[in-house]
PDB file of C-alpha atoms and ligand atoms in Angstrom:
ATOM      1  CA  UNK A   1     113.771 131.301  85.532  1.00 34.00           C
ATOM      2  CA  UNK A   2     117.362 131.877  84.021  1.00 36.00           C
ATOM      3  CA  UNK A   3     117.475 131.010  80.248  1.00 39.00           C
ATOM      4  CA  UNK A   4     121.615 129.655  80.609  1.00 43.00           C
ATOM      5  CA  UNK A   5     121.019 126.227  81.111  1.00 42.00           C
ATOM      6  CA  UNK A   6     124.604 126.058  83.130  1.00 43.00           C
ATOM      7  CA  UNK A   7     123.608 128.294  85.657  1.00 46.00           C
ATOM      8  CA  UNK A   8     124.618 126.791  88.697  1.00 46.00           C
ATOM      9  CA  UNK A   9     122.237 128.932  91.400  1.00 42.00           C
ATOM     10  CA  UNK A  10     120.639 125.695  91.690  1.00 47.00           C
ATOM     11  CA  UNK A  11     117.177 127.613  91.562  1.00 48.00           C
ATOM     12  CA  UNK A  12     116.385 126.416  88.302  1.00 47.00           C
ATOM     13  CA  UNK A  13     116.894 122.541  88.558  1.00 49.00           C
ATOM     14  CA  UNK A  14     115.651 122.585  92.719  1.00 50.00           C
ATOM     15  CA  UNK A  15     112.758 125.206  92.733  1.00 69.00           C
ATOM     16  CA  UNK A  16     110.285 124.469  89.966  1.00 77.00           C
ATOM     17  CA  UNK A  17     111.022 120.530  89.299  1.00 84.00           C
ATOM     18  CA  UNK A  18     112.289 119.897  92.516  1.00 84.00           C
ATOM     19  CA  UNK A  19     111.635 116.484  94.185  1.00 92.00           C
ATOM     20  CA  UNK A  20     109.632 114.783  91.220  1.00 96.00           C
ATOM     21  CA  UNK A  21     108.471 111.102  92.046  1.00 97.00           C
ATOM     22  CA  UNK A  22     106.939 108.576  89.506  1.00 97.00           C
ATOM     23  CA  UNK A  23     103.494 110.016  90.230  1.00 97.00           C
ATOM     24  CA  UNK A  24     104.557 113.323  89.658  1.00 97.00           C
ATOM     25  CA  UNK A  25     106.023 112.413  85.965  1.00 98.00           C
ATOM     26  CA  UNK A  26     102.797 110.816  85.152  1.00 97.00           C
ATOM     27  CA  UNK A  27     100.646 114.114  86.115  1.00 97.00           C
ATOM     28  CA  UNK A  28     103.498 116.173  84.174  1.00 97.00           C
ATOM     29  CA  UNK A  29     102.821 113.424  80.855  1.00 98.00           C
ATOM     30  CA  UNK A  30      99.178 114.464  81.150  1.00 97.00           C
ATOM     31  CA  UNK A  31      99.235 118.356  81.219  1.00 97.00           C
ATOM     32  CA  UNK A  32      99.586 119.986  78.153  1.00 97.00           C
ATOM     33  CA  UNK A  33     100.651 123.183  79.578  1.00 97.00           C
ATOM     34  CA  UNK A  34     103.676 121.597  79.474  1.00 97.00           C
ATOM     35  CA  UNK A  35     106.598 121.065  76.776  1.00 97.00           C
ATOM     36  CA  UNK A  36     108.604 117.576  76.354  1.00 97.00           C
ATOM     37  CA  UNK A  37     111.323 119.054  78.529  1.00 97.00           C
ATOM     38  CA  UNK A  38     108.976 120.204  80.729  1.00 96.00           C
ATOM     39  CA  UNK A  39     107.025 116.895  81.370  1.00 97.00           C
ATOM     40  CA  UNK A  40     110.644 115.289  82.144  1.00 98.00           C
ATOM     41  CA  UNK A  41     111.471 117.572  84.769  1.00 97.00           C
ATOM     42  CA  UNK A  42     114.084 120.012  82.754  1.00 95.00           C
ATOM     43  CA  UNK A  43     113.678 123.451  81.294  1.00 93.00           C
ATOM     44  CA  UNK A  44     113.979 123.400  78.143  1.00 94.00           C
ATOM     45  CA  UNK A  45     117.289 125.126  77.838  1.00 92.00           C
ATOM     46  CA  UNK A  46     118.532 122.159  79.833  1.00 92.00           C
ATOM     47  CA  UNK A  47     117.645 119.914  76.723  1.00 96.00           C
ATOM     48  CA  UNK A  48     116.715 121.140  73.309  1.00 96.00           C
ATOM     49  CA  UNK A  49     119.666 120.849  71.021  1.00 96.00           C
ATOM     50  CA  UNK A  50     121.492 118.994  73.469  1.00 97.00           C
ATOM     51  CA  UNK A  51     119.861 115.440  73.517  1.00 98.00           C
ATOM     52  CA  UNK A  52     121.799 114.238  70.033  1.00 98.00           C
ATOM     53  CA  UNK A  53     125.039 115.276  71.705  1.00 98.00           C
ATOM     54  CA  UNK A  54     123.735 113.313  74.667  1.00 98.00           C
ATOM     55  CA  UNK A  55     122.982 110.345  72.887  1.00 98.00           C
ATOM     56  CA  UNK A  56     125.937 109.994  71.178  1.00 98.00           C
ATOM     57  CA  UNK A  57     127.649 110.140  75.123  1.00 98.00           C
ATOM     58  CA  UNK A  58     125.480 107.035  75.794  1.00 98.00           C
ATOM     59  CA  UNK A  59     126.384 105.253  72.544  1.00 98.00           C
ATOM     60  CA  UNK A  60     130.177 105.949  73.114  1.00 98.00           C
ATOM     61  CA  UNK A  61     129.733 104.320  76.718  1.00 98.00           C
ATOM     62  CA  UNK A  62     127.307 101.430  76.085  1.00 98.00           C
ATOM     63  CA  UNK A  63     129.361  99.584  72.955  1.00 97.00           C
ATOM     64  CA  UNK A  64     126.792  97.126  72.450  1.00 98.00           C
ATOM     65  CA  UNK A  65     124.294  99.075  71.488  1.00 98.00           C
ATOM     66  CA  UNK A  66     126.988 100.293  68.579  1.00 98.00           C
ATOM     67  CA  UNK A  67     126.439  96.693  67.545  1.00 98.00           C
ATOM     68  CA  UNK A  68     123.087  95.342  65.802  1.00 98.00           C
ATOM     69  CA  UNK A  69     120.842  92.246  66.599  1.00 98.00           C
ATOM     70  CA  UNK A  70     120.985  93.305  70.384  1.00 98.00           C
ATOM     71  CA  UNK A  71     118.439  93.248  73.229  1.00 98.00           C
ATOM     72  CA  UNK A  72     118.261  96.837  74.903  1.00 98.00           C
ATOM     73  CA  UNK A  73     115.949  97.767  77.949  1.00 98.00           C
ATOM     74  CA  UNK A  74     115.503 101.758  78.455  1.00 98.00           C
ATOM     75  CA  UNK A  75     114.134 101.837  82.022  1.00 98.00           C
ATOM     76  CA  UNK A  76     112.338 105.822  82.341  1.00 98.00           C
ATOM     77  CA  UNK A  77     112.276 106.688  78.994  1.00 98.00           C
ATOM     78  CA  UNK A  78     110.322 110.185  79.473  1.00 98.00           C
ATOM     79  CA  UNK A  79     109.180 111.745  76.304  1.00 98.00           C
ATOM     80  CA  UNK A  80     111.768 113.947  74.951  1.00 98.00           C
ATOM     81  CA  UNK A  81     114.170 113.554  71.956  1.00 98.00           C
ATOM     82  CA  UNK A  82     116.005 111.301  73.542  1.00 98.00           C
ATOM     83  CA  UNK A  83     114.013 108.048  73.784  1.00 98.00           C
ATOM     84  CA  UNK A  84     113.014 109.320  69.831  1.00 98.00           C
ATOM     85  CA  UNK A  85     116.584 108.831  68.979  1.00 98.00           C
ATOM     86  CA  UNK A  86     116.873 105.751  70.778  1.00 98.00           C
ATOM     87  CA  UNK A  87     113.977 104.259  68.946  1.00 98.00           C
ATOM     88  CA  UNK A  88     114.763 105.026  65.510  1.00 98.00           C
ATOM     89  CA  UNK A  89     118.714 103.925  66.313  1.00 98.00           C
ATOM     90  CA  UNK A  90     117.093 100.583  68.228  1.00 98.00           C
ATOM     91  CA  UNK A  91     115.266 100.239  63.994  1.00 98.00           C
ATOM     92  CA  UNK A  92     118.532 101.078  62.184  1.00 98.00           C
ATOM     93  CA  UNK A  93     120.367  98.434  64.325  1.00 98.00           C
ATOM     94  CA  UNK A  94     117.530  96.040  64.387  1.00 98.00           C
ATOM     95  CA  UNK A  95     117.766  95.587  68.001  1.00 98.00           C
ATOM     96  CA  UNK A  96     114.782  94.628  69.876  1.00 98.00           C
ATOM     97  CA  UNK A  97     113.726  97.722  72.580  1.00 98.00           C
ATOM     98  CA  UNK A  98     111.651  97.323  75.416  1.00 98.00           C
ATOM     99  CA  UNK A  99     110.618 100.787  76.676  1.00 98.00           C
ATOM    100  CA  UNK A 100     109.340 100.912  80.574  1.00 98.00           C
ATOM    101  CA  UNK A 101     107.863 103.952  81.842  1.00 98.00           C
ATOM    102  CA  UNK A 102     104.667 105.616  82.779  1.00 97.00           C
ATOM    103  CA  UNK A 103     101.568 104.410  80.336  1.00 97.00           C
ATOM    104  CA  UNK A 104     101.149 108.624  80.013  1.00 97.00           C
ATOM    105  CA  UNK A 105     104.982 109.077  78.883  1.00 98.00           C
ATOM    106  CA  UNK A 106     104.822 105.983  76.632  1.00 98.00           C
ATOM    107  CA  UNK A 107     101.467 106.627  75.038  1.00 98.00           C
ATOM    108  CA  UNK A 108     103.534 109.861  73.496  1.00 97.00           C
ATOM    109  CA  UNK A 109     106.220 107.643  71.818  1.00 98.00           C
ATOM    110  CA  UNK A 110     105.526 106.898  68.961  1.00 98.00           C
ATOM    111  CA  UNK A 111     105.126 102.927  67.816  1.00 98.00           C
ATOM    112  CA  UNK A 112     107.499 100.754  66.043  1.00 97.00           C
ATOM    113  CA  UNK A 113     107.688  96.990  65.295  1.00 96.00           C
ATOM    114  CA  UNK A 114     111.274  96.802  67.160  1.00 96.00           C
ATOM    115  CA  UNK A 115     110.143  98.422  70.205  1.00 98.00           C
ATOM    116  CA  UNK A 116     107.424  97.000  73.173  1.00 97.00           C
ATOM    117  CA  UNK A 117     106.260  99.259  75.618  1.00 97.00           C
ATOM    118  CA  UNK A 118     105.583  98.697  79.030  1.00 97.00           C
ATOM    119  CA  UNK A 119     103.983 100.460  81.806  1.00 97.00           C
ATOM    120  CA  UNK A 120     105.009 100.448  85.136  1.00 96.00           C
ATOM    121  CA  UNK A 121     107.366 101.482  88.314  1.00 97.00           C
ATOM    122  CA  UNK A 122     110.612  99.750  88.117  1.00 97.00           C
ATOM    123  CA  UNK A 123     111.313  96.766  89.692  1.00 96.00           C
ATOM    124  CA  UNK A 124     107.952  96.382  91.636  1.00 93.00           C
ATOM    125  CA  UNK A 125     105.111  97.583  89.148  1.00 91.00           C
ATOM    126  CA  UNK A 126     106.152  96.640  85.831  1.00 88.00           C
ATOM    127  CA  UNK A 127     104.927  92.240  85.946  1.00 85.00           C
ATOM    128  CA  UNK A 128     104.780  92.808  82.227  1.00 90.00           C
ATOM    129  CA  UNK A 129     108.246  93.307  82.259  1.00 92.00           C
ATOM    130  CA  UNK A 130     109.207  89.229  82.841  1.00 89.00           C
ATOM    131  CA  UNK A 131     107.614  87.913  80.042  1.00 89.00           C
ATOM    132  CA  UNK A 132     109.690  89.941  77.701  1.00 88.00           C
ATOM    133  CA  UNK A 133     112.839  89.447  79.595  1.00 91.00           C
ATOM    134  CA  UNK A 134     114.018  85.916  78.555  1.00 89.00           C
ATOM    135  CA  UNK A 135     117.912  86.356  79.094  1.00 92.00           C
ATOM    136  CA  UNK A 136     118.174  89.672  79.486  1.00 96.00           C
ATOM    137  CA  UNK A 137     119.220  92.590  77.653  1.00 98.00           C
ATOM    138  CA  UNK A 138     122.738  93.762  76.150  1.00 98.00           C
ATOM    139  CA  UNK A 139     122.303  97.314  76.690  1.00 98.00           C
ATOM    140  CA  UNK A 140     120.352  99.141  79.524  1.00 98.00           C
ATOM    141  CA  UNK A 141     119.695 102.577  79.719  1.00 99.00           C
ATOM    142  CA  UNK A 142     118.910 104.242  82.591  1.00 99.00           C
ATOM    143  CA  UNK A 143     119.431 108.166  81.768  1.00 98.00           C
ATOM    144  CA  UNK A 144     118.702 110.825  84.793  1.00 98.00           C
ATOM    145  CA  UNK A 145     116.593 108.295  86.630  1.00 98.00           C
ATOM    146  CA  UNK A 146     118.547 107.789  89.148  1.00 98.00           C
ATOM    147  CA  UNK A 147     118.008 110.698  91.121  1.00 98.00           C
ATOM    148  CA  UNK A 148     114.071 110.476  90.648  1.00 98.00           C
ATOM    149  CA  UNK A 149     114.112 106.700  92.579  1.00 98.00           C
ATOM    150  CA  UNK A 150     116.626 107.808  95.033  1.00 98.00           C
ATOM    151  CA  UNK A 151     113.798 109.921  96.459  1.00 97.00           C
ATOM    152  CA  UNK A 152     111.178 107.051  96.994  1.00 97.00           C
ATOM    153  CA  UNK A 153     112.891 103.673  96.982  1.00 97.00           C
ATOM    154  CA  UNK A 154     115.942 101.728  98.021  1.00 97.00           C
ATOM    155  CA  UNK A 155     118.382 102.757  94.891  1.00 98.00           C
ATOM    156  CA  UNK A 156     120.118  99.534  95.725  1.00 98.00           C
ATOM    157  CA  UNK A 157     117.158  97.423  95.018  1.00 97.00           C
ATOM    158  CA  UNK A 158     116.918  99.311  92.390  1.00 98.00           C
ATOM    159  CA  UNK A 159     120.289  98.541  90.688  1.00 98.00           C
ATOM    160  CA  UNK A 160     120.548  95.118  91.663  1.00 98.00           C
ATOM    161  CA  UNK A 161     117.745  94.505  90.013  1.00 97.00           C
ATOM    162  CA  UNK A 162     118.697  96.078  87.154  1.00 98.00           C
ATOM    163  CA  UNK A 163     122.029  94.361  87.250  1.00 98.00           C
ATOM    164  CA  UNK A 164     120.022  90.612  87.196  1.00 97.00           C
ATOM    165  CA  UNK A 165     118.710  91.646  83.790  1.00 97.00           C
ATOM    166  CA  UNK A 166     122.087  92.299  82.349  1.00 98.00           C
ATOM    167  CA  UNK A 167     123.654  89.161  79.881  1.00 98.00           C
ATOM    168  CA  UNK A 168     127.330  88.838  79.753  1.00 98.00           C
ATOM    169  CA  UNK A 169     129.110  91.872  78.321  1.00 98.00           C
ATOM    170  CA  UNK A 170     126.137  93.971  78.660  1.00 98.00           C
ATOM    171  CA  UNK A 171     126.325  97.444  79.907  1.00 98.00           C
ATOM    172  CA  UNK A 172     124.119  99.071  82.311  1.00 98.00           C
ATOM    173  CA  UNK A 173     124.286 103.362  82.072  1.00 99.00           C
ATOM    174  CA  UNK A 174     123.502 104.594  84.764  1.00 99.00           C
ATOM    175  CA  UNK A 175     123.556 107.986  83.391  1.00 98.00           C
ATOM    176  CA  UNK A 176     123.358 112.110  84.355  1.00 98.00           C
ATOM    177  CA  UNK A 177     123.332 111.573  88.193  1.00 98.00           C
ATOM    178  CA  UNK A 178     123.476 114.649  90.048  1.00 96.00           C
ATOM    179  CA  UNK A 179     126.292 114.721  92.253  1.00 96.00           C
ATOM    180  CA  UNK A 180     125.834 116.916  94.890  1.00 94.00           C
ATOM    181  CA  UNK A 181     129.197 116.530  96.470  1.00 94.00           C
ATOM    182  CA  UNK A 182     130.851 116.926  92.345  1.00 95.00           C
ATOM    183  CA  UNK A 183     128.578 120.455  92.533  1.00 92.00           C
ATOM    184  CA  UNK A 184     130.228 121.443  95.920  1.00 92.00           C
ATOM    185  CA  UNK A 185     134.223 120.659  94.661  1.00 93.00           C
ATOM    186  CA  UNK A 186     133.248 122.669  91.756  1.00 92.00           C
ATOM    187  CA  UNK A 187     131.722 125.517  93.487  1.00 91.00           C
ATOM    188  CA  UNK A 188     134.786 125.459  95.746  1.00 91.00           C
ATOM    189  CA  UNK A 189     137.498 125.844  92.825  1.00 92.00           C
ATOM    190  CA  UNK A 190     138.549 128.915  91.192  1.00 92.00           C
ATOM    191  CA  UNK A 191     136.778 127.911  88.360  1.00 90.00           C
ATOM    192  CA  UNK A 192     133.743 127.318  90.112  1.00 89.00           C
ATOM    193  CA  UNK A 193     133.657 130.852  91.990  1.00 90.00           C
ATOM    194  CA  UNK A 194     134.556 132.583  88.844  1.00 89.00           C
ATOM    195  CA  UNK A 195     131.469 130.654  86.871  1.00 83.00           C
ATOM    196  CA  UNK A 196     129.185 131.393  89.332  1.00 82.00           C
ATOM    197  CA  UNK A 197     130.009 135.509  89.797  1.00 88.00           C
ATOM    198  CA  UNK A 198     129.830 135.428  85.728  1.00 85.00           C
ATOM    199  CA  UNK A 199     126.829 134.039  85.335  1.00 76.00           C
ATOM    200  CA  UNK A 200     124.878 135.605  88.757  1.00 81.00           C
ATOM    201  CA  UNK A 201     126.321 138.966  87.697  1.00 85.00           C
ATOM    202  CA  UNK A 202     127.933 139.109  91.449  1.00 87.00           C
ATOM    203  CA  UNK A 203     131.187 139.637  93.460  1.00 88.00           C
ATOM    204  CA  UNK A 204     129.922 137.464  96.111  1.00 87.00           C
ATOM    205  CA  UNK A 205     130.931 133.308  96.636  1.00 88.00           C
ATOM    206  CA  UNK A 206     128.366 130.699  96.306  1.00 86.00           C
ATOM    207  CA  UNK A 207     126.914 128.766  98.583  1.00 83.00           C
ATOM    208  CA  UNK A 208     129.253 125.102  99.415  1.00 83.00           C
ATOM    209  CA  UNK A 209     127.343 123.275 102.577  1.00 77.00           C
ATOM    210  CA  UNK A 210     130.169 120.667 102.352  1.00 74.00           C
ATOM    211  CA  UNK A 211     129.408 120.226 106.216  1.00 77.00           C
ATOM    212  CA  UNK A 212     125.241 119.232 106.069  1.00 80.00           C
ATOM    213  CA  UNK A 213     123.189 116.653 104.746  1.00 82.00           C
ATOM    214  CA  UNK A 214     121.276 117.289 101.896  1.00 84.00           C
ATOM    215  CA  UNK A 215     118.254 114.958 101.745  1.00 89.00           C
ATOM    216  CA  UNK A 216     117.048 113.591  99.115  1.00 94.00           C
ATOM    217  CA  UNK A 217     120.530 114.634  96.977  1.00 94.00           C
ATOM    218  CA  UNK A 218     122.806 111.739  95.649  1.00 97.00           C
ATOM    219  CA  UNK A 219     126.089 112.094  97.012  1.00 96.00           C
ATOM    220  CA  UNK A 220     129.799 110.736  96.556  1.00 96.00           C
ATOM    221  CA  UNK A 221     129.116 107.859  98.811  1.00 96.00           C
ATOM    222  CA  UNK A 222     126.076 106.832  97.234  1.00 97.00           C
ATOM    223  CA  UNK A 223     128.022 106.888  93.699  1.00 98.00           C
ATOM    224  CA  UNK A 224     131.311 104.972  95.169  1.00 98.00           C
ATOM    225  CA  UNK A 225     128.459 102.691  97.384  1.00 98.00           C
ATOM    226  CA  UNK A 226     126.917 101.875  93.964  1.00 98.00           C
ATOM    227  CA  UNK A 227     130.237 101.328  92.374  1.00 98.00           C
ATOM    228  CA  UNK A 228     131.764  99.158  95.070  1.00 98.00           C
ATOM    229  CA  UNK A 229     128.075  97.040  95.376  1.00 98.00           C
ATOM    230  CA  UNK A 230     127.707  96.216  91.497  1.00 98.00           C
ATOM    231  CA  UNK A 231     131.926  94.973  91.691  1.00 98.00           C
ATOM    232  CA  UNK A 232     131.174  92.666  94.909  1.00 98.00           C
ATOM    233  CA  UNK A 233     128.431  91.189  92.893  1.00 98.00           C
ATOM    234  CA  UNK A 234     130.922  90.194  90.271  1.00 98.00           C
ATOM    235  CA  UNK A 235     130.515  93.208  87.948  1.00 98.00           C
ATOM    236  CA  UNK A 236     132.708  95.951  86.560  1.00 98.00           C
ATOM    237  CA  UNK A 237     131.953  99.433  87.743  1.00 98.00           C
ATOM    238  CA  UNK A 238     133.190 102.825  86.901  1.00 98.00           C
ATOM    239  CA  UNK A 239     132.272 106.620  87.173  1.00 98.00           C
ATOM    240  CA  UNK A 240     132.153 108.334  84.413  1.00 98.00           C
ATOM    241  CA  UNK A 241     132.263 112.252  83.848  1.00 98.00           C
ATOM    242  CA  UNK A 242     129.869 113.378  80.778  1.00 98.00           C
ATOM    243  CA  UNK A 243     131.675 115.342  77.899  1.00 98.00           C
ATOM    244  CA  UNK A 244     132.195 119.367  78.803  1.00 95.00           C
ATOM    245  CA  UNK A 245     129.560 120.327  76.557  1.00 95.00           C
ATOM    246  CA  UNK A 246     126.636 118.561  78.034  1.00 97.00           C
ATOM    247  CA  UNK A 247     124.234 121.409  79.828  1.00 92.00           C
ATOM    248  CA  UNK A 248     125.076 119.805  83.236  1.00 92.00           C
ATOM    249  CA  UNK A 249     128.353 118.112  83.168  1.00 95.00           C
ATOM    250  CA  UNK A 250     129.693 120.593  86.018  1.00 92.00           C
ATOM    251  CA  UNK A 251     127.479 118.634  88.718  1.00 93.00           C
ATOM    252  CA  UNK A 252     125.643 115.256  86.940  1.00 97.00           C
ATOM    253  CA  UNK A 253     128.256 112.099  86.407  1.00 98.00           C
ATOM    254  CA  UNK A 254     127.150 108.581  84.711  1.00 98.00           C
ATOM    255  CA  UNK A 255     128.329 105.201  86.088  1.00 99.00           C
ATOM    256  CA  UNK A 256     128.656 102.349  83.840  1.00 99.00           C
ATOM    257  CA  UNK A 257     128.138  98.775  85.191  1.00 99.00           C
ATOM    258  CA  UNK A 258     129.392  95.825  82.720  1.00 98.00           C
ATOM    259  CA  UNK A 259     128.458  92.442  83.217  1.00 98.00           C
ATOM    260  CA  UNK A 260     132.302  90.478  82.673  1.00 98.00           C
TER     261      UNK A 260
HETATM  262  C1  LIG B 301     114.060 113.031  84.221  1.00 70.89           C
HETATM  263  S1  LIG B 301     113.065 111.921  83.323  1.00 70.89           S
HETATM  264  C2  LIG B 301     114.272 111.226  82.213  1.00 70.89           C
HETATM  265  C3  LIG B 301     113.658 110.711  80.932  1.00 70.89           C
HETATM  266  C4  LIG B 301     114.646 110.153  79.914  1.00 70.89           C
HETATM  267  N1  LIG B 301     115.380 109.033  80.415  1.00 70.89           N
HETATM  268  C5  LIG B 301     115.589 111.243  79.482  1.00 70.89           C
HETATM  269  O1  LIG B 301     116.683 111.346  80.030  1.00 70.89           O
HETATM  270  O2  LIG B 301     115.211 111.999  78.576  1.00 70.89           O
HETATM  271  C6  LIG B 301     112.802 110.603  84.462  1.00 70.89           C
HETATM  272  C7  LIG B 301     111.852 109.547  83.935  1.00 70.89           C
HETATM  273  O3  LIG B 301     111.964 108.376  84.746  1.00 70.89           O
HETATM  274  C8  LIG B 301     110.686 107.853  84.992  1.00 70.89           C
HETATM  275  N2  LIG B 301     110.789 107.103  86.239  1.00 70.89           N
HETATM  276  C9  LIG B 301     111.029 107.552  87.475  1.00 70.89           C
HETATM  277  N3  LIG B 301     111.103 106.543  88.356  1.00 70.89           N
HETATM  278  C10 LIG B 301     110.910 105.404  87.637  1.00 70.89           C
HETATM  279  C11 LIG B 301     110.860 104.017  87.980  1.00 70.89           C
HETATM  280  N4  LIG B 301     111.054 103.594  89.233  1.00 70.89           N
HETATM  281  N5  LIG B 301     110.615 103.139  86.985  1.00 70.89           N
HETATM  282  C12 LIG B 301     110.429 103.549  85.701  1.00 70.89           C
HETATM  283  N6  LIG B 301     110.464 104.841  85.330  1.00 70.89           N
HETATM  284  C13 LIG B 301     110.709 105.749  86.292  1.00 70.89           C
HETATM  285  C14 LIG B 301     109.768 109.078  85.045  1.00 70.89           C
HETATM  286  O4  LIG B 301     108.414 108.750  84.790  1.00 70.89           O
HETATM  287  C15 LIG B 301     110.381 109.962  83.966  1.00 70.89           C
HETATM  288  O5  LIG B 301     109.817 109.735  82.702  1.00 70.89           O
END
């Protein structure tokens, strides 16, 4: 396994944690041969030292979380840094968190007054979920998710339903989606080619299968589909790129949905 987390041979992010479903994240949250990164799917090049630089992305796209008093729903929270530093800025703010996730990833976060956990699949599995709903919530998070649901359910059930929980002026992140079709145009620049002989140590071109389908991979159209199906429902849309220094930001986008 390469130790540059912006490798692009793809072997890193599609051999060992390739494919991971819900079930597989709550085996991963169990076995303690595995580190935090680990038990989210990444290396751990891919995310330690990079997840306060990655949360202050999401807090520079989702304003209301900025503000205090608010209602925010993480939806996959994982077990990382990340939903650490969304806790203890959920305290400082004195918003009121609901975490949702796998009871093995929660049980590792730690407790606070502010924040309820609960343990399911989103939208089907979690019931415990509408009793803490009321009128929503004025920030969802939904970090590198996406791509995990894509794989087992309809992703726009998924985001409709995620959309319902939103109140007015709430955002919705939709956030690190791996674009394969954003990995191809890079791969087919100048910059791209160059990246890839510098880091592979080669003189050859890398491998752009603009032509096939991919299964399982998120794509432009499924992006610009989720775009153009959150603004027919009478919400604002947009892609988003993630800031240069973020590990993945070659090939992973965010969309943000706002409820007008
Ligand atoms: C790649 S990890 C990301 C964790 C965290 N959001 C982060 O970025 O650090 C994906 C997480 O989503 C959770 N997950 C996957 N599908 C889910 C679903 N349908 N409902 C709730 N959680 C889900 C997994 O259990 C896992 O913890």
């Amino acid at each position: 396994m390469t130790s540059d987390p912006t490798k692009l041979d793809g072997n890193t992010e599609t051999a060992r944690f390739a494919g991971l479903r819900f079930e597989d994240f709550r085996r991963m949250a169990e076995d303690s041969s595995l580190n935090i990164y680990e038990k989210i799917g990444f290396p751990k090049e891919f995310r330690e030292g990079h997840e306060e630089r990655i949360f202050s992305d999401i807090l520079t796209k989702v304003e209301t979380l900025t503000k205090c008093h608010k209602r925010v729903l993480d939806v996959g929270s994982g077990c990382s840094e990340l939903p650490r530093l969304i806790i203890r800025h959920c305290v400082e703010r004195e918003h009121e968190l609901v975490l949702l996730d796998a009871r093995e990833m929660l049980d590792m976060l730690p407790d606070e007054r502010c924040a309820t956990k609960i343990a399911g699949r989103f939208p089907d599995d979690c019931y415990e979920l509408t009793s803490h709903v009321k009128d929503g919530f004025d920030a969802i998070i939904v970090y590198s998710v996406l791509q995990h649901v894509f794989l087992e359910a309809n992703p726009f059930v998924f985001v409709d339903s995620l959309m319902a929980l939103l109140r007015p002026n709430g955002g919705l992140l939709l956030g690190d989606i791996p674009n394969v079709s954003k990995r191809h145009r890079f791969l087919s620049s100048d910059a791209g080619v160059a990246y890839h002989r510098a880091y592979l140590r080669t003189n050859g071109l890398p491998e752009v299968k603009i032509d096939q389908i991919e299964h399982g991979r998120i794509t432009d159209a499924v992006i610009l589909g989720l775009v153009e199906r959150a603004r027919t429902a009478g919400f604002d849309a947009f892609v988003l790129p993630q800031p240069a220094e973020l590990p993945m930001a070659n090939r992973r986008e965010d969309i943000l949905i706002r409820r007008p």
